[in-house]
Tab-separated table of C-alpha atoms in Angstrom:
chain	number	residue	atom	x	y	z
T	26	UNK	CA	-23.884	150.419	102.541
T	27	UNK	CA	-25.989	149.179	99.841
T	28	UNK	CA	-29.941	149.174	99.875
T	29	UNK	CA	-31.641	145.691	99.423
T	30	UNK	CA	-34.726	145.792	97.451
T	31	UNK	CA	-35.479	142.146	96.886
T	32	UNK	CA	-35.307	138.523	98.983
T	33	UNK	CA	-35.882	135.333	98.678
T	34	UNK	CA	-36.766	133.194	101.700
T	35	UNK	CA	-36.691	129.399	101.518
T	36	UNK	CA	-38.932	127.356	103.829
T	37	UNK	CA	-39.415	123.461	104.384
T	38	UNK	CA	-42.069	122.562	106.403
T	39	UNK	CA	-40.766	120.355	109.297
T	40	UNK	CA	-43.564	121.428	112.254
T	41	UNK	CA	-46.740	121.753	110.101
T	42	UNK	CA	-47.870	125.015	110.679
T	43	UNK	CA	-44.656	127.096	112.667
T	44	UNK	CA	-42.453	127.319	109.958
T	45	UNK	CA	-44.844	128.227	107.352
T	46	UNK	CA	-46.538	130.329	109.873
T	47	UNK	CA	-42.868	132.473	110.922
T	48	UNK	CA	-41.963	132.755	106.811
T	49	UNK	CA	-45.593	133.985	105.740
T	50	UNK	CA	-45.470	136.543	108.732
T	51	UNK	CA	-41.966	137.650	108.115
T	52	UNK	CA	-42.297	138.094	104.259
T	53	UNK	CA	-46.198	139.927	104.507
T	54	UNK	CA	-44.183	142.089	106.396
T	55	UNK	CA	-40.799	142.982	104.801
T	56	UNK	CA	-43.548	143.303	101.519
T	57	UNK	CA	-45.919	145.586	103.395
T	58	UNK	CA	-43.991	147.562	105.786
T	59	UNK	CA	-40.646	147.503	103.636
T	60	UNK	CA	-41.623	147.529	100.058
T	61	UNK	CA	-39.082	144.495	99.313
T	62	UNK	CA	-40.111	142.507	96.315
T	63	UNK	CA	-40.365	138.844	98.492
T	64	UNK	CA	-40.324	135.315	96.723
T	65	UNK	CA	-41.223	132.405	98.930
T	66	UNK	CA	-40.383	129.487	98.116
T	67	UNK	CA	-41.889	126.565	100.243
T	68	UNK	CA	-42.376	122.857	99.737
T	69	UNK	CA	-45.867	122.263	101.639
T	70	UNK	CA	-48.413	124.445	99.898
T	71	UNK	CA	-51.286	122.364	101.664
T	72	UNK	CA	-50.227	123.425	105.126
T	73	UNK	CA	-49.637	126.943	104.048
T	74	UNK	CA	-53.189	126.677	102.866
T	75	UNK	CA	-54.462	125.940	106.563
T	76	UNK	CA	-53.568	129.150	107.794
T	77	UNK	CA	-53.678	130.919	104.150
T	78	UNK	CA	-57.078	130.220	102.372
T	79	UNK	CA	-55.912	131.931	99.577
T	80	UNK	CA	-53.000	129.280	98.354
T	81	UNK	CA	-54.032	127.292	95.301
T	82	UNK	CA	-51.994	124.192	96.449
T	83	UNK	CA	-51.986	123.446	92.507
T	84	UNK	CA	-50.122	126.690	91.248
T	85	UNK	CA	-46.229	126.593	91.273
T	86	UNK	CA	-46.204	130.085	91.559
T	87	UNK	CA	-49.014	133.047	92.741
T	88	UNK	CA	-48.831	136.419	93.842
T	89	UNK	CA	-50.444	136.576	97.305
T	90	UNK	CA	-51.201	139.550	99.571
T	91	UNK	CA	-47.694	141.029	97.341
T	92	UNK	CA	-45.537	137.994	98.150
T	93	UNK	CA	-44.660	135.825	95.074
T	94	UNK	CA	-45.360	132.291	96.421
T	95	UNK	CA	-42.847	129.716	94.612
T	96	UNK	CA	-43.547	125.819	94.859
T	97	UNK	CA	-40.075	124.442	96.172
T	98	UNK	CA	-40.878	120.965	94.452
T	99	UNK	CA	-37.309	119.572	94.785
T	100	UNK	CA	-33.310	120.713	94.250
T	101	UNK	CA	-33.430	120.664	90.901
T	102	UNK	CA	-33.819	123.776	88.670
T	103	UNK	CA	-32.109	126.845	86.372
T	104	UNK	CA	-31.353	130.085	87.928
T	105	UNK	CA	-29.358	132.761	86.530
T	106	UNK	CA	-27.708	135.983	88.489
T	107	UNK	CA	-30.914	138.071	87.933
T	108	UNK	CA	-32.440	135.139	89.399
T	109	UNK	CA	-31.396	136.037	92.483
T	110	UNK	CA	-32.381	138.027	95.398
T	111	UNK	CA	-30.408	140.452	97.124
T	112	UNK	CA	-31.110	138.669	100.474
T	113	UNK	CA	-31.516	135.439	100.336
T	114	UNK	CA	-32.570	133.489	103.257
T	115	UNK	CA	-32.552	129.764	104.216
T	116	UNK	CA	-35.223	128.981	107.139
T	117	UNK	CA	-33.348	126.854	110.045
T	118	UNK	CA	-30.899	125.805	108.168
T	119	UNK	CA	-32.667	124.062	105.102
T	120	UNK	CA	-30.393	123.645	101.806
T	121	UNK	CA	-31.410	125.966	99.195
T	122	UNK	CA	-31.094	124.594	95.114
T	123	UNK	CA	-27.503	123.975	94.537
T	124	UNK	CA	-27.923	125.840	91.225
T	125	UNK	CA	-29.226	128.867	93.038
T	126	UNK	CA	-26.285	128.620	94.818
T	127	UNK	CA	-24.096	128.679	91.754
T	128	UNK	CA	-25.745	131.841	90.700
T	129	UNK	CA	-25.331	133.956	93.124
T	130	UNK	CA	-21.380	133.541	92.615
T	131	UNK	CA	-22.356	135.622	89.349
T	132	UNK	CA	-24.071	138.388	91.144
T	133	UNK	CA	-22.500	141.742	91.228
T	134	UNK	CA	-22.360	142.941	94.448
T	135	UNK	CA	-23.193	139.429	95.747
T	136	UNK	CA	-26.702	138.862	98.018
T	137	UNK	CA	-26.701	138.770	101.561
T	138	UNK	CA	-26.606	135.352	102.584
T	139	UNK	CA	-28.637	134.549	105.915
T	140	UNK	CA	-29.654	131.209	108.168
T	141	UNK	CA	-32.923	132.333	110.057
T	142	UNK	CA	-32.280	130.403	113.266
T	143	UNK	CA	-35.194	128.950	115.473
T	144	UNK	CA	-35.688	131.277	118.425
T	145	UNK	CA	-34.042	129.910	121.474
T	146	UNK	CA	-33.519	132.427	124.947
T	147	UNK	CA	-30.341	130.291	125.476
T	148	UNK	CA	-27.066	132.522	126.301
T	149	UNK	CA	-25.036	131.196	123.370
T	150	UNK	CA	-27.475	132.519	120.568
T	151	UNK	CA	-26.121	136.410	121.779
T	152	UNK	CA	-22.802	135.055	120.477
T	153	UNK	CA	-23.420	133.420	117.593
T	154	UNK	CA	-26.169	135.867	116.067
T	155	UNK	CA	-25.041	137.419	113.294
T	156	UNK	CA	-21.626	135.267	112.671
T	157	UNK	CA	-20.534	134.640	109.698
T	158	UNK	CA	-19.176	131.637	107.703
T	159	UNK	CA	-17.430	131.773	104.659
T	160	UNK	CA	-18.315	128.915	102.055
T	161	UNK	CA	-15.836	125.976	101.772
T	162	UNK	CA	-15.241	126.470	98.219
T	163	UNK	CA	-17.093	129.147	96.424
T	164	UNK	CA	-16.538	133.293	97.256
T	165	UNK	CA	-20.207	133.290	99.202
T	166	UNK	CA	-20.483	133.956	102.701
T	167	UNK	CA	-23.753	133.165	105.133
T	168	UNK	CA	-24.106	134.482	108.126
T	169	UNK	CA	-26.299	133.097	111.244
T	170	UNK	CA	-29.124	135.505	111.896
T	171	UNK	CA	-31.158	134.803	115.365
T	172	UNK	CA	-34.589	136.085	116.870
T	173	UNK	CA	-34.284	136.099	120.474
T	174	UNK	CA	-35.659	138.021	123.440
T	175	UNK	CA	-32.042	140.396	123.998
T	176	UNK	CA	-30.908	143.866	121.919
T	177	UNK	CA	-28.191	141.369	121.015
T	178	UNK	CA	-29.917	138.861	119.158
T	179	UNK	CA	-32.709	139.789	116.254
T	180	UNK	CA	-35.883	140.501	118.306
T	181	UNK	CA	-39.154	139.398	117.866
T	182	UNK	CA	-41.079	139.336	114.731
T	183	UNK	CA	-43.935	142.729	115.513
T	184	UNK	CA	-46.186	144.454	112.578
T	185	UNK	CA	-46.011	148.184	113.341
T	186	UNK	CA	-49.517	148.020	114.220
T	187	UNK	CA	-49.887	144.533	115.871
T	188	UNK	CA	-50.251	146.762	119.168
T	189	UNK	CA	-52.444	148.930	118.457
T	190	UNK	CA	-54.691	146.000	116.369
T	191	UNK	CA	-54.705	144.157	120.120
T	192	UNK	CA	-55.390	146.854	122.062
T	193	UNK	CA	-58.571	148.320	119.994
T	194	UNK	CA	-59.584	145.034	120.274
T	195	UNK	CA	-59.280	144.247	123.436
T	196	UNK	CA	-60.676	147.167	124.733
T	197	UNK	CA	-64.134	146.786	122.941
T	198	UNK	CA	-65.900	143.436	124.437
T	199	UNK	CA	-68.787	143.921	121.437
T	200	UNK	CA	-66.268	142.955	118.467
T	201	UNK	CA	-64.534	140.403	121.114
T	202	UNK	CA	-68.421	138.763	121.470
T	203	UNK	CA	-68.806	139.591	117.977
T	204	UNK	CA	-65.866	137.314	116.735
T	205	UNK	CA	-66.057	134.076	118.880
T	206	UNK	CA	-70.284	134.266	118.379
T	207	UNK	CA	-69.002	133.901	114.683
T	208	UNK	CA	-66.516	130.544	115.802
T	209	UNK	CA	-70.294	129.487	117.365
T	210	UNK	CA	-69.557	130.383	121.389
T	211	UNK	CA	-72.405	131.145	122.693
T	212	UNK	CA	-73.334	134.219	125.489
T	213	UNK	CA	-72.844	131.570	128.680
T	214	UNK	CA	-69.289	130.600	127.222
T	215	UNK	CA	-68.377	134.168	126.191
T	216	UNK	CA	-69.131	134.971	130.363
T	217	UNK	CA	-66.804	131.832	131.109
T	218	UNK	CA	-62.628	132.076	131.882
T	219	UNK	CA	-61.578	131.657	128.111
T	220	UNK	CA	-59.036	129.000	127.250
T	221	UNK	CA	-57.395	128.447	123.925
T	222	UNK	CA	-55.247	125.260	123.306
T	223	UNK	CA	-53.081	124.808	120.597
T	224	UNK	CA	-50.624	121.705	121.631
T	225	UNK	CA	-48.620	118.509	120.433
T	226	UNK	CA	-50.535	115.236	120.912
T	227	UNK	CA	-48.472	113.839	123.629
T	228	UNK	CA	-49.754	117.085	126.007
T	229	UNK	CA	-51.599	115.774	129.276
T	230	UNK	CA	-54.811	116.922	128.017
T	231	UNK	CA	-57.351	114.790	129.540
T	232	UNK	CA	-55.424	115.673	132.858
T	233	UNK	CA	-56.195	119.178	132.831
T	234	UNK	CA	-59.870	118.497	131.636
T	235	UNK	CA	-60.304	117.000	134.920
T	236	UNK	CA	-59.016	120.081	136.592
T	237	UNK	CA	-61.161	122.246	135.026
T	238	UNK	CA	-64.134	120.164	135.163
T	239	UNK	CA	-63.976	121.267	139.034
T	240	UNK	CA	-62.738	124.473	138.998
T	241	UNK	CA	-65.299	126.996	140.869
T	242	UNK	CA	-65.787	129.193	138.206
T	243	UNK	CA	-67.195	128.139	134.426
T	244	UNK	CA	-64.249	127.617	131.230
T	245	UNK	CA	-64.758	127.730	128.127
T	246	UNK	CA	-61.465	125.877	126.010
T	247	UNK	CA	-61.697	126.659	122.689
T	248	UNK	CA	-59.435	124.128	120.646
T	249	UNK	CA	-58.757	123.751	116.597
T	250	UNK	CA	-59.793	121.085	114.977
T	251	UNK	CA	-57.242	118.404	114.909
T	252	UNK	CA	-55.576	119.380	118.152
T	253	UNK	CA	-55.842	117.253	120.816
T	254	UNK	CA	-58.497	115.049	118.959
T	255	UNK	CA	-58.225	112.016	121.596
T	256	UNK	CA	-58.146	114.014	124.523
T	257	UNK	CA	-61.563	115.718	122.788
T	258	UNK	CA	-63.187	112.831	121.542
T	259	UNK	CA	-62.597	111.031	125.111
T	260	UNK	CA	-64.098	113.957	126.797
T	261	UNK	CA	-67.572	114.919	124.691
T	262	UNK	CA	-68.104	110.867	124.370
T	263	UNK	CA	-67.679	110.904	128.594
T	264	UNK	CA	-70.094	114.390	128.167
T	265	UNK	CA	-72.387	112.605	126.680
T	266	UNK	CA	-72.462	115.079	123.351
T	267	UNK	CA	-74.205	114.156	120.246
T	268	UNK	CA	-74.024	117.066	118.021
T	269	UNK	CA	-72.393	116.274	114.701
T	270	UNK	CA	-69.195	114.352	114.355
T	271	UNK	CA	-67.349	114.749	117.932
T	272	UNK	CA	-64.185	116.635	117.406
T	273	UNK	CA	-65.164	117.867	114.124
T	274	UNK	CA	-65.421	121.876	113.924
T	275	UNK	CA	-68.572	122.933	115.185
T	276	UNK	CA	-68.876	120.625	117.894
T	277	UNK	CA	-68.693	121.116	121.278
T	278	UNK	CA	-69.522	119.834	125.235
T	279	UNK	CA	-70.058	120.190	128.629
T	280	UNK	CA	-69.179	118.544	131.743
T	281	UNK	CA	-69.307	120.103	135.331
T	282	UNK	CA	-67.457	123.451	134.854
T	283	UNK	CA	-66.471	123.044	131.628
T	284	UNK	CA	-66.996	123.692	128.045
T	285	UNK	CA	-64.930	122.255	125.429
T	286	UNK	CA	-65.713	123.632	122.177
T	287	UNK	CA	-63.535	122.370	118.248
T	288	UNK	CA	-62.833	125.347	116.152
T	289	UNK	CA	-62.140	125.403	112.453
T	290	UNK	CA	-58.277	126.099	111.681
T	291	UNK	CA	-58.463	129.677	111.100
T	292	UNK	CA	-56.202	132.015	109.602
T	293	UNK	CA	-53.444	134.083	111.029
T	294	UNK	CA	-55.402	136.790	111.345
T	295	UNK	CA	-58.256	135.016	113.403
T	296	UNK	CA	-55.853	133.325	115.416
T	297	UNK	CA	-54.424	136.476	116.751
T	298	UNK	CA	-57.933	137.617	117.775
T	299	UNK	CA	-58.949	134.614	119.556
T	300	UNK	CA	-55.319	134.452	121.711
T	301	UNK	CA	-56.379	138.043	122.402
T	302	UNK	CA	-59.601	137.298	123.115
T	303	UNK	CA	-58.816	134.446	125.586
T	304	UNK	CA	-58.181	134.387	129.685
T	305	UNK	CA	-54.932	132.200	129.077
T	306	UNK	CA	-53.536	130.820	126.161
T	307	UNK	CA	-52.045	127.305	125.514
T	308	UNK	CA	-49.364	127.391	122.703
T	309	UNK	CA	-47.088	125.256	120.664
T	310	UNK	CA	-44.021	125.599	118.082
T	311	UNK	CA	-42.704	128.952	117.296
T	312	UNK	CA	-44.896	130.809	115.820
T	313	UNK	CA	-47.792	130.889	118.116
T	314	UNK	CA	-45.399	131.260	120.599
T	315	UNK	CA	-44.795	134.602	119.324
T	316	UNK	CA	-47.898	135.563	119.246
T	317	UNK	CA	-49.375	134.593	122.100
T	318	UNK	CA	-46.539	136.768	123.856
T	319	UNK	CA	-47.331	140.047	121.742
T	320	UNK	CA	-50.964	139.030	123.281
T	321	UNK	CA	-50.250	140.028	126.551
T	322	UNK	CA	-52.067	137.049	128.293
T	323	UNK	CA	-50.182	134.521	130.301
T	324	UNK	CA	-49.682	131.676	128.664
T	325	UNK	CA	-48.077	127.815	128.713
T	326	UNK	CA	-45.676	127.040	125.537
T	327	UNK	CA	-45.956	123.275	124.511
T	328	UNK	CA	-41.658	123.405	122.722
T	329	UNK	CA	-41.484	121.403	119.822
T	330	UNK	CA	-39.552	117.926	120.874
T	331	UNK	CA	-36.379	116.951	120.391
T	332	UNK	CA	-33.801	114.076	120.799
T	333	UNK	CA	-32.099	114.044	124.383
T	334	UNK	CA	-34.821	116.104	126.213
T	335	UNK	CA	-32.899	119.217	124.152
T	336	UNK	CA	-36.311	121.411	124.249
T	337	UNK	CA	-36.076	121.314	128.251
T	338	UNK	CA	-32.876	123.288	128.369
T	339	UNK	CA	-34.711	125.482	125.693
T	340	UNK	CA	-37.955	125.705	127.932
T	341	UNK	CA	-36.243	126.292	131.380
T	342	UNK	CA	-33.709	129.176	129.575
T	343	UNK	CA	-37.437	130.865	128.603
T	344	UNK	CA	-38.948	130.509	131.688
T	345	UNK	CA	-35.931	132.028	133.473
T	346	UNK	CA	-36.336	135.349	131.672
T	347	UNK	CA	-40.054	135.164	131.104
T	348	UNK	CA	-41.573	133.970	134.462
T	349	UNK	CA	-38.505	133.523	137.235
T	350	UNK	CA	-41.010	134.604	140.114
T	351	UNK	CA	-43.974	132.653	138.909
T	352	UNK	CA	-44.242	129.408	140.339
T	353	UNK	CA	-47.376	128.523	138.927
T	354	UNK	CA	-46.600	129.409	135.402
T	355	UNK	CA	-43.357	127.460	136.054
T	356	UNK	CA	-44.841	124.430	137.114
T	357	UNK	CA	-47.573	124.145	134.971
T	358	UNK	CA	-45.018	124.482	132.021
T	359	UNK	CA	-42.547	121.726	133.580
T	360	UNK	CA	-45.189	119.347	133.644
T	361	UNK	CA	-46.895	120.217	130.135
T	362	UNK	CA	-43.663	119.213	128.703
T	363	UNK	CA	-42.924	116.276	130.734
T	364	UNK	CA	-39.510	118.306	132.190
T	365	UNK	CA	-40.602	117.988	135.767
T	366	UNK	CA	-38.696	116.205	138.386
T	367	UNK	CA	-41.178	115.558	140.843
T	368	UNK	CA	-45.180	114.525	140.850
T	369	UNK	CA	-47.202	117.665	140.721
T	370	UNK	CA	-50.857	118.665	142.338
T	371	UNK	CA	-52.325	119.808	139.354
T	372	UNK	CA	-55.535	120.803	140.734
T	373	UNK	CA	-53.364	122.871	143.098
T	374	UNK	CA	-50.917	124.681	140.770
T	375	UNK	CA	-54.150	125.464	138.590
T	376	UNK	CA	-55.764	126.875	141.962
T	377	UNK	CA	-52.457	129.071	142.347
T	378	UNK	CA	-52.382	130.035	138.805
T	379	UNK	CA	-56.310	131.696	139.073
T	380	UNK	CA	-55.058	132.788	142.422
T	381	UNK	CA	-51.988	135.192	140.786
T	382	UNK	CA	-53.836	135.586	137.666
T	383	UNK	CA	-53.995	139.818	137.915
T	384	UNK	CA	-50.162	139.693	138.807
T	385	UNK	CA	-49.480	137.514	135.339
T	386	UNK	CA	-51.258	139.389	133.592
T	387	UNK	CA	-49.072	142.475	134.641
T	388	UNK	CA	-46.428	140.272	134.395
T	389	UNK	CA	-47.379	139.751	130.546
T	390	UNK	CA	-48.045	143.731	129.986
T	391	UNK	CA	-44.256	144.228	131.354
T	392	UNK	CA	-42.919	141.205	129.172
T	393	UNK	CA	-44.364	143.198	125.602
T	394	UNK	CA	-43.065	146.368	126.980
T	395	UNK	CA	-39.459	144.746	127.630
T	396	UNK	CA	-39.324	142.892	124.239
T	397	UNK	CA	-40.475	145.696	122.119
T	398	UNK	CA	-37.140	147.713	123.407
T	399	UNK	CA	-35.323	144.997	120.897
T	400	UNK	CA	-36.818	145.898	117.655
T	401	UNK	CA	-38.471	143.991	115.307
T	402	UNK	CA	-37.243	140.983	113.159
T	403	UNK	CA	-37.981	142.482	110.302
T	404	UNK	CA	-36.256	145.515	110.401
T	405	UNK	CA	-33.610	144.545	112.202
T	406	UNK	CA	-32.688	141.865	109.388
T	407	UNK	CA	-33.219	144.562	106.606
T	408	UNK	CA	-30.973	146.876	108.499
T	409	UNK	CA	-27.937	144.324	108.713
T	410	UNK	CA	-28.467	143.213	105.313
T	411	UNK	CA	-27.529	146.308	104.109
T	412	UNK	CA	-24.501	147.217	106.723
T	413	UNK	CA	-22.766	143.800	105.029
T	414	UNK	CA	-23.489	144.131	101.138
């Protein structure tokens, strides 16, 4: 077994902010909590900059938080052997520089070769995580490396102190009113049933408004700027709101129960805090996905799309293992992604869902506890790295 002290991880930006946002998590931590020297190379700086401040979008390369942060401007390029990492990594199966390629056949013992998969909860990703396959013509072989929600798949990307982080915080409501006073929520919305929503712009948005527009007891939704923008606009126009540019950060409205109020796209960091400062959480992608899990809130994932209705199977496998005796939770997800069979009574599932809220939120406590049993990403990865150099 040989020790791994460096990797290179290779992202393109396909969903704007959840593959950016899974590589800049992944490679903060193998950096901090690992001490391996991490180059990331990604093509979309100005994403990366939305939930990174710190990214000069100009620089082809900068040293941020200890990650060297590479431009991947094309497939062109020299590299040399001590060019090379000794893991290199290829996020969901993008094609790394064909000259990188050719020198790692130079490296002595060669690098670890990975394909970070997307997470899936499907059955076949416990067989195929952490299969190899042996390059058609050069001496190089890659092997399939999966996150998943089994002891037989990767496990979940965790910080060390990610639980601890939530649970200080959580437990002290003055830096909880402290933080979204600071996003501009004022004391009647901090007293409200918190909402964050963080979708796709097909979601039925303006549907659920409605809903919550009735509901008995006051919401706040807090949504990022850019999410939902038609659904927003619609609603503070019908709320008759005229402060500032409506759907613009900063603005906000009210109509019967609700308050719907536009964030500014905030950093990793933040984001954590607000899905752990929030009732219920309303996610999308991957990598909010994973966090709003580690948050222990219940929560609706919006699954990327893809061709055939594939995300359904994706999104019913989840649900199996995360909420089988929930029908609310069930439903409400079905219908968020357009995967149910049947016309649904919103208002009613929504009425359920406040109805069994202290049982999903034990229901979330129970779902950290199981998925922490698994390990983390992170260390999981480093550990197999160096069981196959």
């Amino acid at each position: 077994m040989t020790s791994c002290t460096s990797l290179a991880l290779f992202c393109k930006v396909v969903d704007n902010f959840g593959d950016i946002g899974i590589c800049w998590r992944l490679a903060r931590q193998l950096a901090h909590e690992h001490g391996i020297e991490v180059t990331l190379w990604v093509d979309d700086l100005v994403s990366f900059k939305r939930i990174c401040p710190a990214v000069d979008i100009d620089l082809g390369q900068q040293q941020i938080n200890q990650v060297t942060v590479r431009h991947w401007r094309n497939q062109d390029g020299s590299f040399a052997p001590h060019d090379v990492a000794d893991i290199v990594i290829e996020f969901f199966a993008c094609d790394i520089p064909p000259n990188y390629i050719q020198a790692m056949l130079g490296c002595s013992p060669k690098p670890v070769w990975l394909n970070l998969e997307g997470l899936s909860a499907e059955e076949w990703v416990e067989g195929c995580h952490q299969l190899s396959s042996p390059h058609p013509s050069f001496s190089l072989t890659k092997y399939f490396y999966f996150p998943g929600f089994s002891a037989k798949t990767g496990g979940l990307l965790l910080e060390s102190d990610l639980i601890e982080r939530r649970d200080n915080f959580q437990q002290n409501t003055a830096a909880q009113a402290q933080f979204l006073g600071q996003l501009g929520a004022t004391p009647s919305e901090l007293n409200a049933f918190k909402i964050s929503l963080f979708c796709y712009p097909h979601a039925p948005v303006s549907e659920l408004f409605e809903v919550w527009k009735n509901s008995d007891t006051p919401i706040t939704c807090f949504v990022p700027e850019g999410v939902a923008s038609d659904s927003v606009k619609s609603f503070m126009q019908a709320a008759g709101a005229n402060k500032g540019n409506l759907g613009s950060a900063g603005s906000y409205a009210n109509s019967g129960a609700l308050t719907v109020r536009v964030l500014p796209f905030i950093p990793q960091e933040e984001y954590d805090k607000l899905l752990w400062a929030c009732d219920f959480n309303f996610v999308r992608g991957e990598d909010s996905f994973v966090r709003a899990q580690w948050a222990g809130r219940p929560f609706i994932w919006h699954i990327y799309p893809q061709d055939n209705n594939l995300h359904h199977k994706k999104l019913n496998a989840f649900l199996q293992r995360y909420s089988a005796n929930s029908n609310s939770i069930n439903a409400l997800s079905l219908y968020w992604n357009e995967a149910n069979s049947a016309p649904l009574d919103l208002p009613e599932v929504w009425k359920e869902l406040k109805l069994a809220l202290p049982k999903l939120n034990q229901m979330s406590t129970n779902w950290v506890a199981e998925m922490r049993q698994n390990g983390d990403l992170a260390a999981n990865l480093l550990k197999f790295s160096a069981a196959v150099r």
